Coordinates of C-alpha atoms and ligand atoms in Angstrom, one line a residue:
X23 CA -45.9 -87.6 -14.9
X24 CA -47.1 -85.9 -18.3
X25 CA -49.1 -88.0 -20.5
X26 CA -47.4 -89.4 -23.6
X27 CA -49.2 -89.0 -26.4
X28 CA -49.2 -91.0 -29.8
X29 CA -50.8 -90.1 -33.1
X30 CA -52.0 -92.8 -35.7
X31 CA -51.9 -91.5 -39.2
X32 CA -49.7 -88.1 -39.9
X33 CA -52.3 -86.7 -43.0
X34 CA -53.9 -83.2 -42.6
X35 CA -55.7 -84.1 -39.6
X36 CA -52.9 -86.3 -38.0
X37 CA -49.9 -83.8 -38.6
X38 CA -51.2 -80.9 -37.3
X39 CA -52.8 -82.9 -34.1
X40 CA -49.4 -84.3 -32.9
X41 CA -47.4 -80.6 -34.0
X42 CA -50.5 -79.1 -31.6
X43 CA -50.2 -82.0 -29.0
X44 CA -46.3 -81.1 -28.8
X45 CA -47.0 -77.3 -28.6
X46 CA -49.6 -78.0 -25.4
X47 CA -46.1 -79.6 -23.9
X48 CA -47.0 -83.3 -24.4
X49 CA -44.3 -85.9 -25.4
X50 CA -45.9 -87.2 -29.0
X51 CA -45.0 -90.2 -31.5
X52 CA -46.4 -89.7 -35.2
X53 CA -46.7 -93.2 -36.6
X54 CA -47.7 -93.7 -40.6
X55 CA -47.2 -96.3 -42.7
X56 CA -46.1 -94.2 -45.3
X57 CA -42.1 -94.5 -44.9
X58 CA -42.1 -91.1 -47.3
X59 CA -44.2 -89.0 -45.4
X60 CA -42.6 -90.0 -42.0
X61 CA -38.9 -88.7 -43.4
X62 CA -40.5 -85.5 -44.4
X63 CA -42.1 -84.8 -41.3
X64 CA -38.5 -86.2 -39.1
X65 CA -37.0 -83.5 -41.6
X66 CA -39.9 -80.5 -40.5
X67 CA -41.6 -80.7 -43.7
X68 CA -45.0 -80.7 -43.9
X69 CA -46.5 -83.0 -46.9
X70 CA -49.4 -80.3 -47.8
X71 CA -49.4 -76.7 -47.5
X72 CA -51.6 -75.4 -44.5
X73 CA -50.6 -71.8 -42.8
X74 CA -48.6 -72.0 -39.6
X75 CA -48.1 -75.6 -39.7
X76 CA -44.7 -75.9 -40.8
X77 CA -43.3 -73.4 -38.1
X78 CA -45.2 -75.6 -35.9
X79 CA -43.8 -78.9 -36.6
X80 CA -39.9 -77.2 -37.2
X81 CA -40.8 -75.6 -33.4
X82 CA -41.2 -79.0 -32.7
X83 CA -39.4 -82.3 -34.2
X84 CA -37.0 -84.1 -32.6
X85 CA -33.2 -83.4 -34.3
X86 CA -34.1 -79.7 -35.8
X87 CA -31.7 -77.1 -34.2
X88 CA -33.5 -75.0 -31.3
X89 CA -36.7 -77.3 -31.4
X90 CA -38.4 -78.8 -28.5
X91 CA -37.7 -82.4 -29.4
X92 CA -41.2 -83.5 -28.3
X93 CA -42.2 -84.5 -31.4
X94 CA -40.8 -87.5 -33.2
X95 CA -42.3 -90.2 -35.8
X96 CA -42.3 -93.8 -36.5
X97 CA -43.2 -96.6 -38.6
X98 CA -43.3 -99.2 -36.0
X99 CA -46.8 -100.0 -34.3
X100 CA -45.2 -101.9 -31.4
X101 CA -43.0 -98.6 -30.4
X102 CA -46.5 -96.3 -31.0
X103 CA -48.2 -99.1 -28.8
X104 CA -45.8 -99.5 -26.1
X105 CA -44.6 -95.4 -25.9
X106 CA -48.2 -93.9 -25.8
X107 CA -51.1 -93.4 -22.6
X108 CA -53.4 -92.1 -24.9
X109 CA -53.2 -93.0 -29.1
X110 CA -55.4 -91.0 -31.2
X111 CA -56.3 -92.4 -34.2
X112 CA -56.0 -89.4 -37.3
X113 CA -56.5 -92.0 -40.5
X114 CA -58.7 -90.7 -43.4
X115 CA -62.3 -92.4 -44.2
X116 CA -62.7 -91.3 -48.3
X117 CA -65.8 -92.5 -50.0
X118 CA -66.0 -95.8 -51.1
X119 CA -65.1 -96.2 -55.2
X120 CA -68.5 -96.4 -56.2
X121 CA -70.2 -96.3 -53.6
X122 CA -71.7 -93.6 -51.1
X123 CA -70.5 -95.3 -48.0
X124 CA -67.4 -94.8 -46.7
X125 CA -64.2 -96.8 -46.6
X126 CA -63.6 -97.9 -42.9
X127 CA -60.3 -99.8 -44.0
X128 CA -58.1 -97.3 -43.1
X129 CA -59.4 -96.7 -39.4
X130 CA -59.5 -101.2 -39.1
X131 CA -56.1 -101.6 -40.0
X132 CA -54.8 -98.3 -38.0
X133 CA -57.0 -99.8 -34.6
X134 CA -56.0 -103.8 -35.4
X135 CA -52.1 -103.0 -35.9
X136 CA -52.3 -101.3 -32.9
X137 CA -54.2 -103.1 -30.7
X138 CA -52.3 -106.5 -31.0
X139 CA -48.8 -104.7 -29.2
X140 CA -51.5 -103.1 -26.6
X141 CA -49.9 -104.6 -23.2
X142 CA -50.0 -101.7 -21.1
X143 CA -53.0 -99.6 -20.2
X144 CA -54.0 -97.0 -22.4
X145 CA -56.6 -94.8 -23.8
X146 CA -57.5 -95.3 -27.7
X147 CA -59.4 -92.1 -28.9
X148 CA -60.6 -91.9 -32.6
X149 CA -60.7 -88.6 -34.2
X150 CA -61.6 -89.7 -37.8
X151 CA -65.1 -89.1 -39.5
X152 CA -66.9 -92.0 -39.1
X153 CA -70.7 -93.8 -39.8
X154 CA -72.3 -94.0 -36.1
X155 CA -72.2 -96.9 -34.7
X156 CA -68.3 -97.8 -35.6
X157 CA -66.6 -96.4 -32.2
X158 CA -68.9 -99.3 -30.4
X159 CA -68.0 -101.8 -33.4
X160 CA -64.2 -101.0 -32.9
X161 CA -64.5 -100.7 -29.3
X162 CA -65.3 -104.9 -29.1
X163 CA -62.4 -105.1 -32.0
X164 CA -60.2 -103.6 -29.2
X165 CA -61.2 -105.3 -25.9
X166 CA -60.4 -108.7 -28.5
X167 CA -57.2 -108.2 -29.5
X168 CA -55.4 -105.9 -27.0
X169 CA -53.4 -107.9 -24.6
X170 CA -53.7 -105.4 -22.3
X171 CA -57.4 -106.3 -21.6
X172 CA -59.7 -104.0 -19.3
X173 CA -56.8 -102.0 -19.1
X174 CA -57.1 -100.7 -22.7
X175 CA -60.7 -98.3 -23.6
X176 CA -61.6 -96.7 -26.6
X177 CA -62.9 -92.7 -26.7
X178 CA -63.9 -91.0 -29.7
X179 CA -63.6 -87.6 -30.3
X180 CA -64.5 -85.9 -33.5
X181 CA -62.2 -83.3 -35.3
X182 CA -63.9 -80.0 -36.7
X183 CA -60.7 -78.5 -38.0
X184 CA -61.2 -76.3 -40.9
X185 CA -58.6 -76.7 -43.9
X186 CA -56.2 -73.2 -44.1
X187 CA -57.2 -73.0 -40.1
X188 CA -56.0 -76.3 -38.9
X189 CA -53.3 -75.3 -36.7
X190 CA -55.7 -72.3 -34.9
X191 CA -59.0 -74.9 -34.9
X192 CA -56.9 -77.6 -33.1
X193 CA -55.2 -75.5 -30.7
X194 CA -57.8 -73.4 -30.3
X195 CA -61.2 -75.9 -30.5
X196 CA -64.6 -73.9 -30.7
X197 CA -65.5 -76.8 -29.1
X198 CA -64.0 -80.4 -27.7
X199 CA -66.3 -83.3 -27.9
X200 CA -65.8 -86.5 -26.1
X201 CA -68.1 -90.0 -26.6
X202 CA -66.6 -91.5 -23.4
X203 CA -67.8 -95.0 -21.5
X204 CA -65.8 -94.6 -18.4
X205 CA -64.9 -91.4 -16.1
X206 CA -61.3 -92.6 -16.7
X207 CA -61.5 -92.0 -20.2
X208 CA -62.9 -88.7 -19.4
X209 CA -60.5 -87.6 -17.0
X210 CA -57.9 -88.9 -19.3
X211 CA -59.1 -86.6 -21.6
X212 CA -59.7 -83.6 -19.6
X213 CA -55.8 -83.8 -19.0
X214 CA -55.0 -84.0 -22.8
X215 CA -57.1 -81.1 -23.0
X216 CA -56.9 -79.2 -20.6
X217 CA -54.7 -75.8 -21.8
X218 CA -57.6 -75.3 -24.1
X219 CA -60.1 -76.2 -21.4
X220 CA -58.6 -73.5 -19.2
X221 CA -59.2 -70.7 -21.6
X222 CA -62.6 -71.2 -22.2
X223 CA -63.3 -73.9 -24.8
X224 CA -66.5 -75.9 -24.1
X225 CA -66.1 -79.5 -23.3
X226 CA -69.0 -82.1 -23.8
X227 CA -69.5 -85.3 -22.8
X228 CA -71.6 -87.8 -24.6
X229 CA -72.1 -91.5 -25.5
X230 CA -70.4 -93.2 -28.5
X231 CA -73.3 -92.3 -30.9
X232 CA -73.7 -89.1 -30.0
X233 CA -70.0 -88.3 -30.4
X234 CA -69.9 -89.6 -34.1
X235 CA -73.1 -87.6 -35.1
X236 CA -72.1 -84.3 -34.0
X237 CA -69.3 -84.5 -36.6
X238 CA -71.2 -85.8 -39.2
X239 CA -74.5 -83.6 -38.6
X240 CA -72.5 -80.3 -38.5
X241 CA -71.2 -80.8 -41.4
X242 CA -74.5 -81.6 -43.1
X243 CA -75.7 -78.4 -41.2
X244 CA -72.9 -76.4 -43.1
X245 CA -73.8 -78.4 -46.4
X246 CA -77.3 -77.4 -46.0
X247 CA -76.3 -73.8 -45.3
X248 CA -74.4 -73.3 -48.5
X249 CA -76.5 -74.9 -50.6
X250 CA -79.7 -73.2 -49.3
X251 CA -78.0 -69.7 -50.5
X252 CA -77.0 -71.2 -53.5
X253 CA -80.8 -72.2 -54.4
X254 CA -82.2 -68.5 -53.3
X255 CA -79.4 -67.5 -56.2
X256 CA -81.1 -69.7 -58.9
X257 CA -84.2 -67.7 -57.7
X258 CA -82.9 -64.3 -57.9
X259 CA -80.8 -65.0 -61.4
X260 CA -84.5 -66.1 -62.5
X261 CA -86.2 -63.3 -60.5
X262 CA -83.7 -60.5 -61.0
X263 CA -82.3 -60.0 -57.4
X264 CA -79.1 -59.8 -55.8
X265 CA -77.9 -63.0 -53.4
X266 CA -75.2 -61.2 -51.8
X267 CA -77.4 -58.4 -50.7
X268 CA -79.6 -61.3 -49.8
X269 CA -77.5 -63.0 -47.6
X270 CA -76.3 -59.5 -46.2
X271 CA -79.8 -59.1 -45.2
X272 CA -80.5 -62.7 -43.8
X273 CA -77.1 -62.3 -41.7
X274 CA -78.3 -59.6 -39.8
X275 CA -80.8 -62.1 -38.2
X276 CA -78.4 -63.6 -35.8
X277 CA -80.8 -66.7 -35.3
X278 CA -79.0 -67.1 -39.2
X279 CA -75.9 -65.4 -39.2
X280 CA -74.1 -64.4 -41.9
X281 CA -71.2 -67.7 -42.0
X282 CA -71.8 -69.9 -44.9
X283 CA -74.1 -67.7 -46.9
X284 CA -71.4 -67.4 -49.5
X285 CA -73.3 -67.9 -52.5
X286 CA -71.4 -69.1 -56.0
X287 CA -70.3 -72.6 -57.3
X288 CA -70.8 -74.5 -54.3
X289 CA -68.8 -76.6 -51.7
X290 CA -65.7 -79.2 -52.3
X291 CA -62.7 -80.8 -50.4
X292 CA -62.5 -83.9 -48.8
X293 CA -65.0 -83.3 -46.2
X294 CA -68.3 -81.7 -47.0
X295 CA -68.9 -83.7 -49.9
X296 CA -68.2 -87.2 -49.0
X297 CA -69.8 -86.6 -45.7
X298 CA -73.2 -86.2 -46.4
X299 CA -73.2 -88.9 -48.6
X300 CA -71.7 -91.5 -46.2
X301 CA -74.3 -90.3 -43.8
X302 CA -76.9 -90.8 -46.0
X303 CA -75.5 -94.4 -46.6
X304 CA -75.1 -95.0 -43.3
X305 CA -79.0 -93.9 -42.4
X306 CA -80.2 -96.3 -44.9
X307 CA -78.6 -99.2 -43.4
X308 CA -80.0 -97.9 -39.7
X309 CA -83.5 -97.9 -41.5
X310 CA -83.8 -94.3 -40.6
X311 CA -83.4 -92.7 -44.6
X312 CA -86.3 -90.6 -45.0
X313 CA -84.9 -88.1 -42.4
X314 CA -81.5 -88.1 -44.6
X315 CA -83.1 -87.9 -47.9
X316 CA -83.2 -83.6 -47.8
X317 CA -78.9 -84.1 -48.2
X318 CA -80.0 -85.6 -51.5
X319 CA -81.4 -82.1 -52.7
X320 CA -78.5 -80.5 -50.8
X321 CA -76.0 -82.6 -52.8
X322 CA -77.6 -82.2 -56.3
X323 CA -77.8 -78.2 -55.5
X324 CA -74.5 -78.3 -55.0
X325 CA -73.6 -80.2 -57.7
X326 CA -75.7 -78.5 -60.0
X327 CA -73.6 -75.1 -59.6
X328 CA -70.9 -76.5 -61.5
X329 CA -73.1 -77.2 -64.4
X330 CA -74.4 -73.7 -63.7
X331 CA -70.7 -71.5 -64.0
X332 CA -70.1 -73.7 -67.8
X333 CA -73.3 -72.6 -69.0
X334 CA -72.8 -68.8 -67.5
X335 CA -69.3 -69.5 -69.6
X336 CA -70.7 -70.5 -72.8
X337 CA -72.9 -68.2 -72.8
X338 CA -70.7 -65.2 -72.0
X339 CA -68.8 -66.5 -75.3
X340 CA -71.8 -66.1 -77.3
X341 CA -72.9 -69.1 -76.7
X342 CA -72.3 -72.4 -78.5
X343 CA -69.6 -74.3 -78.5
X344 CA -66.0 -73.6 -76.6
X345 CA -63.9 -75.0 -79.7
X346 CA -60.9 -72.5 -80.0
X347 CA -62.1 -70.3 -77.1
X348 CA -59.4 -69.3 -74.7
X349 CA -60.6 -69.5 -70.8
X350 CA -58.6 -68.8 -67.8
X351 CA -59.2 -70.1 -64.4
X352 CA -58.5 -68.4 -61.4
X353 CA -58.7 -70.5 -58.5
X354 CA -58.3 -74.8 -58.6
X355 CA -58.1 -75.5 -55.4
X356 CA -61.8 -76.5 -53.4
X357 CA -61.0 -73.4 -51.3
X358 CA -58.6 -70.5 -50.5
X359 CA -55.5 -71.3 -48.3
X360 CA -55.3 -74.4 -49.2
X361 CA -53.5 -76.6 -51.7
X362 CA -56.5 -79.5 -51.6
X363 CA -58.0 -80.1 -55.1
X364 CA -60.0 -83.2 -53.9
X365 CA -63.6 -82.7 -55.4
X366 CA -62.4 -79.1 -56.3
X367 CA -65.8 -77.1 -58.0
X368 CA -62.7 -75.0 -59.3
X369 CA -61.3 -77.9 -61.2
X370 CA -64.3 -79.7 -62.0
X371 CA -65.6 -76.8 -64.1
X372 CA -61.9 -76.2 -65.8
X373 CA -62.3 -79.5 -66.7
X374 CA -65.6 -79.7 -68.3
X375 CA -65.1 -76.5 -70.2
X376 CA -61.5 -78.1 -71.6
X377 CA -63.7 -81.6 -72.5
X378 CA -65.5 -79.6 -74.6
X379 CA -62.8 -78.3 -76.5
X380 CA -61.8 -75.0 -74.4
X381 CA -58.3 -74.1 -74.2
X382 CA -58.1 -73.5 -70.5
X383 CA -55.6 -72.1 -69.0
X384 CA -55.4 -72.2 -65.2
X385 CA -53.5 -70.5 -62.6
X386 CA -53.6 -71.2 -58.4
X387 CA -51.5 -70.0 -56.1
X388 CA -50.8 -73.3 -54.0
X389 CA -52.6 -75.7 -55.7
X390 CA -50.5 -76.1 -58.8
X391 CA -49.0 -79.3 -58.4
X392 CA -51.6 -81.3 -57.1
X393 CA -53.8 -79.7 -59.8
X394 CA -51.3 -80.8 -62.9
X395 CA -51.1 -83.7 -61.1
X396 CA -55.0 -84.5 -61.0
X397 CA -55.9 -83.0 -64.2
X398 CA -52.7 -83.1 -66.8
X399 CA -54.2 -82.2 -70.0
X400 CA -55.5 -79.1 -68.5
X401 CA -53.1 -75.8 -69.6
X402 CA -51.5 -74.3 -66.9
X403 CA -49.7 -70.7 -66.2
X404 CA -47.1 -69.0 -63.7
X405 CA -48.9 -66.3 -63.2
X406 CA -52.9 -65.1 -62.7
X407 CA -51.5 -62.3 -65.2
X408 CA -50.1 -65.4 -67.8
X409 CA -53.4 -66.9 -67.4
X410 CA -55.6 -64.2 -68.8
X411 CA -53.2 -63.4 -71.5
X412 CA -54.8 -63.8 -74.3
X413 CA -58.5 -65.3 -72.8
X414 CA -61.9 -64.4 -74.6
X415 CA -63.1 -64.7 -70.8
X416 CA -61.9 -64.9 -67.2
X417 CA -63.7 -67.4 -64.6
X418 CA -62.4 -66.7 -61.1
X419 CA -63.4 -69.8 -59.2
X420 CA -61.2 -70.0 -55.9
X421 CA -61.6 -66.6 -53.6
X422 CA -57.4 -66.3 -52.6
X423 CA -56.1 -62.8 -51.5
X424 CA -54.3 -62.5 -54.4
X425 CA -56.8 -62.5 -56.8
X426 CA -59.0 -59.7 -55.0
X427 CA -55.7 -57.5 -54.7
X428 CA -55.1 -58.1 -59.2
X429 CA -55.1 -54.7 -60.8
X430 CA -58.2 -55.0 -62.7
X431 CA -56.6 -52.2 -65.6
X432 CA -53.4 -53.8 -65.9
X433 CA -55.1 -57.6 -66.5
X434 CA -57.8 -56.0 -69.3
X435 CA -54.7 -54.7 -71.3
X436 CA -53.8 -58.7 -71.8
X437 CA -57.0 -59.7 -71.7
X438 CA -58.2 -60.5 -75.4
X439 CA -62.0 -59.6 -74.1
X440 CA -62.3 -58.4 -70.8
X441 CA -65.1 -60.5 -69.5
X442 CA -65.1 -62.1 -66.2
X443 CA -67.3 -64.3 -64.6
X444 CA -67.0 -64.4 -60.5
X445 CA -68.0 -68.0 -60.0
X446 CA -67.9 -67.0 -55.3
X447 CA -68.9 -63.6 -55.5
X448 CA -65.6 -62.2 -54.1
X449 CA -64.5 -59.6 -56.5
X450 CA -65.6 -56.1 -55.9
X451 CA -67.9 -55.1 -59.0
X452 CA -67.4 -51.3 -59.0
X453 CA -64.0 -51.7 -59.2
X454 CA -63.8 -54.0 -62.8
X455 CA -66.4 -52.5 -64.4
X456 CA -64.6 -49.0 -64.2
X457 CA -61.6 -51.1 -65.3
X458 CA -63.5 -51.4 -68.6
X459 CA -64.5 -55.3 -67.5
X460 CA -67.9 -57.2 -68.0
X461 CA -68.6 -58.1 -64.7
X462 CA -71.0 -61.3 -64.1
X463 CA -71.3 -63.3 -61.2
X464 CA -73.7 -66.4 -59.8
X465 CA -77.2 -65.0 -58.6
X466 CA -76.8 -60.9 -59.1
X467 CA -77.5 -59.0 -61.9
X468 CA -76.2 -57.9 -65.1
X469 CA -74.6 -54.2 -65.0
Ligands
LIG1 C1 -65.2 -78.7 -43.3 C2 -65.8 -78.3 -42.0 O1 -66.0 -76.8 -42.0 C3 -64.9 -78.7 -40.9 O2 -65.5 -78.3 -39.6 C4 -64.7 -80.2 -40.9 O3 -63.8 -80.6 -39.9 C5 -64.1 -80.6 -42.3 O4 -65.0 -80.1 -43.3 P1 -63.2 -77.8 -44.9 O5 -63.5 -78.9 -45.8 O6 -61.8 -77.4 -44.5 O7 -63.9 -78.0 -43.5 O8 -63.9 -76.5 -45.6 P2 -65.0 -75.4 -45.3 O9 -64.3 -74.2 -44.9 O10 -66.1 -75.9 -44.5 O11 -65.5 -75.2 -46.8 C6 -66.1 -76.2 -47.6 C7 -66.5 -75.8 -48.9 O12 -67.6 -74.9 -48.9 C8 -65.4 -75.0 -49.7 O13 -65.4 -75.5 -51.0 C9 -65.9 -73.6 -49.7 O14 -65.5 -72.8 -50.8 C10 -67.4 -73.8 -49.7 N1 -68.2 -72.7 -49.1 C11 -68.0 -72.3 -47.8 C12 -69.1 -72.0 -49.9 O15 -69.3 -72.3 -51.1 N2 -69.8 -70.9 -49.3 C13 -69.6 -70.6 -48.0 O16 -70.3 -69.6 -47.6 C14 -68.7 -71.3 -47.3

């Protein structure tokens, strides 16, 4: 009989693992404690925008005309816990207020509310970002409180989806990694994945520790990429080179490659940054923080790039201060194809430049809402076009389409001074400069 599949936690992660669990032909249960989001999703709506994962869920949800009826949701802990073989566990880990560590209250409550109605056997497999050694910690939690007993194991197996390609990165996993104690776990797991097995993705098998760090060192390894580009453009804006023909060059070395050389104001979202932080945390408390402290650099690279585009702003201005300067933004989400502002470099440096008495105006495709609804002092406009009206300079901070496909002439007839400042090195020089723009952007030179 096919395995029945359950999925703790219907966020980013959790949505678009049960939509993907229904596509591979699995029975799934969504369970949230979010009464809100759950009648969303029962309704086919998706509670964030991410490409393709609508269609997905409508192919889906139990109730929607011509859908599979695979996929329903729930509230109720004791149906999740009494429907699923295998629950995965899709709750978010943010930083800690204050703190570098991260918040592990989420992923407690998610494993204890389920655990206690455990009376069948079944495999519990966390897929949240977590400090090693938690899968062992919750592992004991579970073996104490599941009725089920023996019966009842704990997996854990990382998520590397990428925001705007969640539905293709889940269904489609460069790689599946699986921290496994038992070859029933495995197997279990084999079956779960085993249409994406089939066609090629690798599989690996590794202890608990093992499985946690992989997640948690990639992402440092991407950190680390992105900053290291962003430091060789401090060089070159003080040497007089050009980063992007630097990373060109450096990507041609495929020991490097040319992924994450993307030089401009740095990394965001509600990964990357929190991340390499909580690692470092979780380091010191293993004793082992002197091979961590290198993220501190990446970190404060990264964080320095914001600082970086205002003063490229102000200067662009004239310099001084931005009292009754007009900027608009292009761009506030932490990435294209997205509607995430969480730790947004976009939005960040809107914001400083409007504490400092800017009049910012800022326009996003898909990030609107989430924007106004994070910073609502900031101006806001319908329209990239709307937006420049009027600006003494343009900062295009978030690389979408649409921005690279703007008709550079049309936008410097509203602009009132055509200057912009291409904070990710997206925008095609040539092209707005013989549209009468001043062209700047992060590590390449003046005209
Ligand atoms: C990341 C990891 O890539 C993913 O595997 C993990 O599961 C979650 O965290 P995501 O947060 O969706 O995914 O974004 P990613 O595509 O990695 O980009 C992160 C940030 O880095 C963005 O703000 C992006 O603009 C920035 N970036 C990326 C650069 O500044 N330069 C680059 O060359 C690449």
């Amino acid at each position: 009989m096919a395995l029945k599949i359950t999925v703790i936690g219907t966020g980013y992660l959790g949505a678009t693992h049960a939509a993907a669990m229904a596509e591979l032909g699995f029975e799934v249960l969504g369970l949230d404690v979010v009464t809100e989001k759950i009648a969303m999703l029962q309704r086919g709506e998706v509670p964030m925008y991410e490409p393709g994962l609508e269609e997905l869920l409508r192919k889906h949800v139990a109730g929607i005309e011509g859908a599979s009826g695979r996929l329903r949701f729930t509230t109720d802990p004791a149906e999740a816990a009494d429907f699923g073989d295998v629950h995965f566990i899709c709750v978010n880990t943010p930083q800690k207020h204050g703190e570098y560590a991260c918040d592990m209250s989420y992923v407690d409550t998610a494993l204890e509310s389920l655990a206690k109605h455990l009376t069948k056997a079944s495999l519990v497999v966390g897929k949240s970002t977590v400090p090693v050694g938690s899968a062992d910690r919750l592992a004991a939690r579970l073996a104490e409180l599941a009725p089920a007993g023996d019966e009842v194991e704990l997996a854990w197996n990382p998520e590397f989806l990428r925001e705007g390609f969640a539905v293709q990165d889940t269904l489609h996993p460069d790689r599946i990694v699986v921290g496994v104690r038992s070859e029933r776990a495995e197997k279990l797991l084999r079956e779960v994945y085993a249409t994406p097995i089939a066609e090629g993705s690798p599989f690996v098998v590794t202890d608990f520790p093992t499985a946690e760090l992989v997640k948690t060192s990639a992402n440092s390894f991407l950190a680390t990429k992105i900053s290291f580009i962003n430091a060789m453009a401090e060089v070159c804006e003080a040497a007089g080179g050009d980063v992007v023909k630097l990373a060109e060059a450096l990507g041609h070395d495929d020991r490097i490659g040319k992924k994450f050389l993307r030089a401009g104001i740095g990394f965001g979202g509600g990964c990357l940054p929190k991340d390499i932080r909580a690692f470092m945390a979780r380091a010191g408390e293993l004793g082992a923080d002197q091979a961590l402290t290198f993220l501190r650099e990446i970190d404060s690279i990264n964080m320095r790039r914001r600082g970086q585009m205002v003063e490229m702003t102000r200067e662009a201005l004239g310099g001084g201060s931005f009292l009754g300067k007009r900027v608009a933004v292009l761009g506030a989400t932490f990435k294209p194809d997205s509607d995430d502002v969480r730790d947004s470099p976009a939005l960040n440096v809107a914001g400083q430049i409007h504490l400092q008495g800017g009049q910012v105006t800022v326009y996003d495709p898909k990030g609107m809402v989430n924007a106004r609804r994070l910073f609502p002092t900031l101006g806001y406009a319908d329209t990239a076009t709307d937006a420049v009206r009027g600006a003494d300079v343009v900062l295009h901070l978030t690389e979408w389409r649409e921005f690279r496909e703007l008709d550079p002439a049309a936008l410097a007839s509203v602009a009132t001074t055509p200057v912009i400042l291409d904070g990710r090195n997206a925008l095609d020089p040539q092209t707005w400069r013989a549209a009468g723009w001043t062209y700047r952007a992060m590590g390449r030179p003046a005209a």
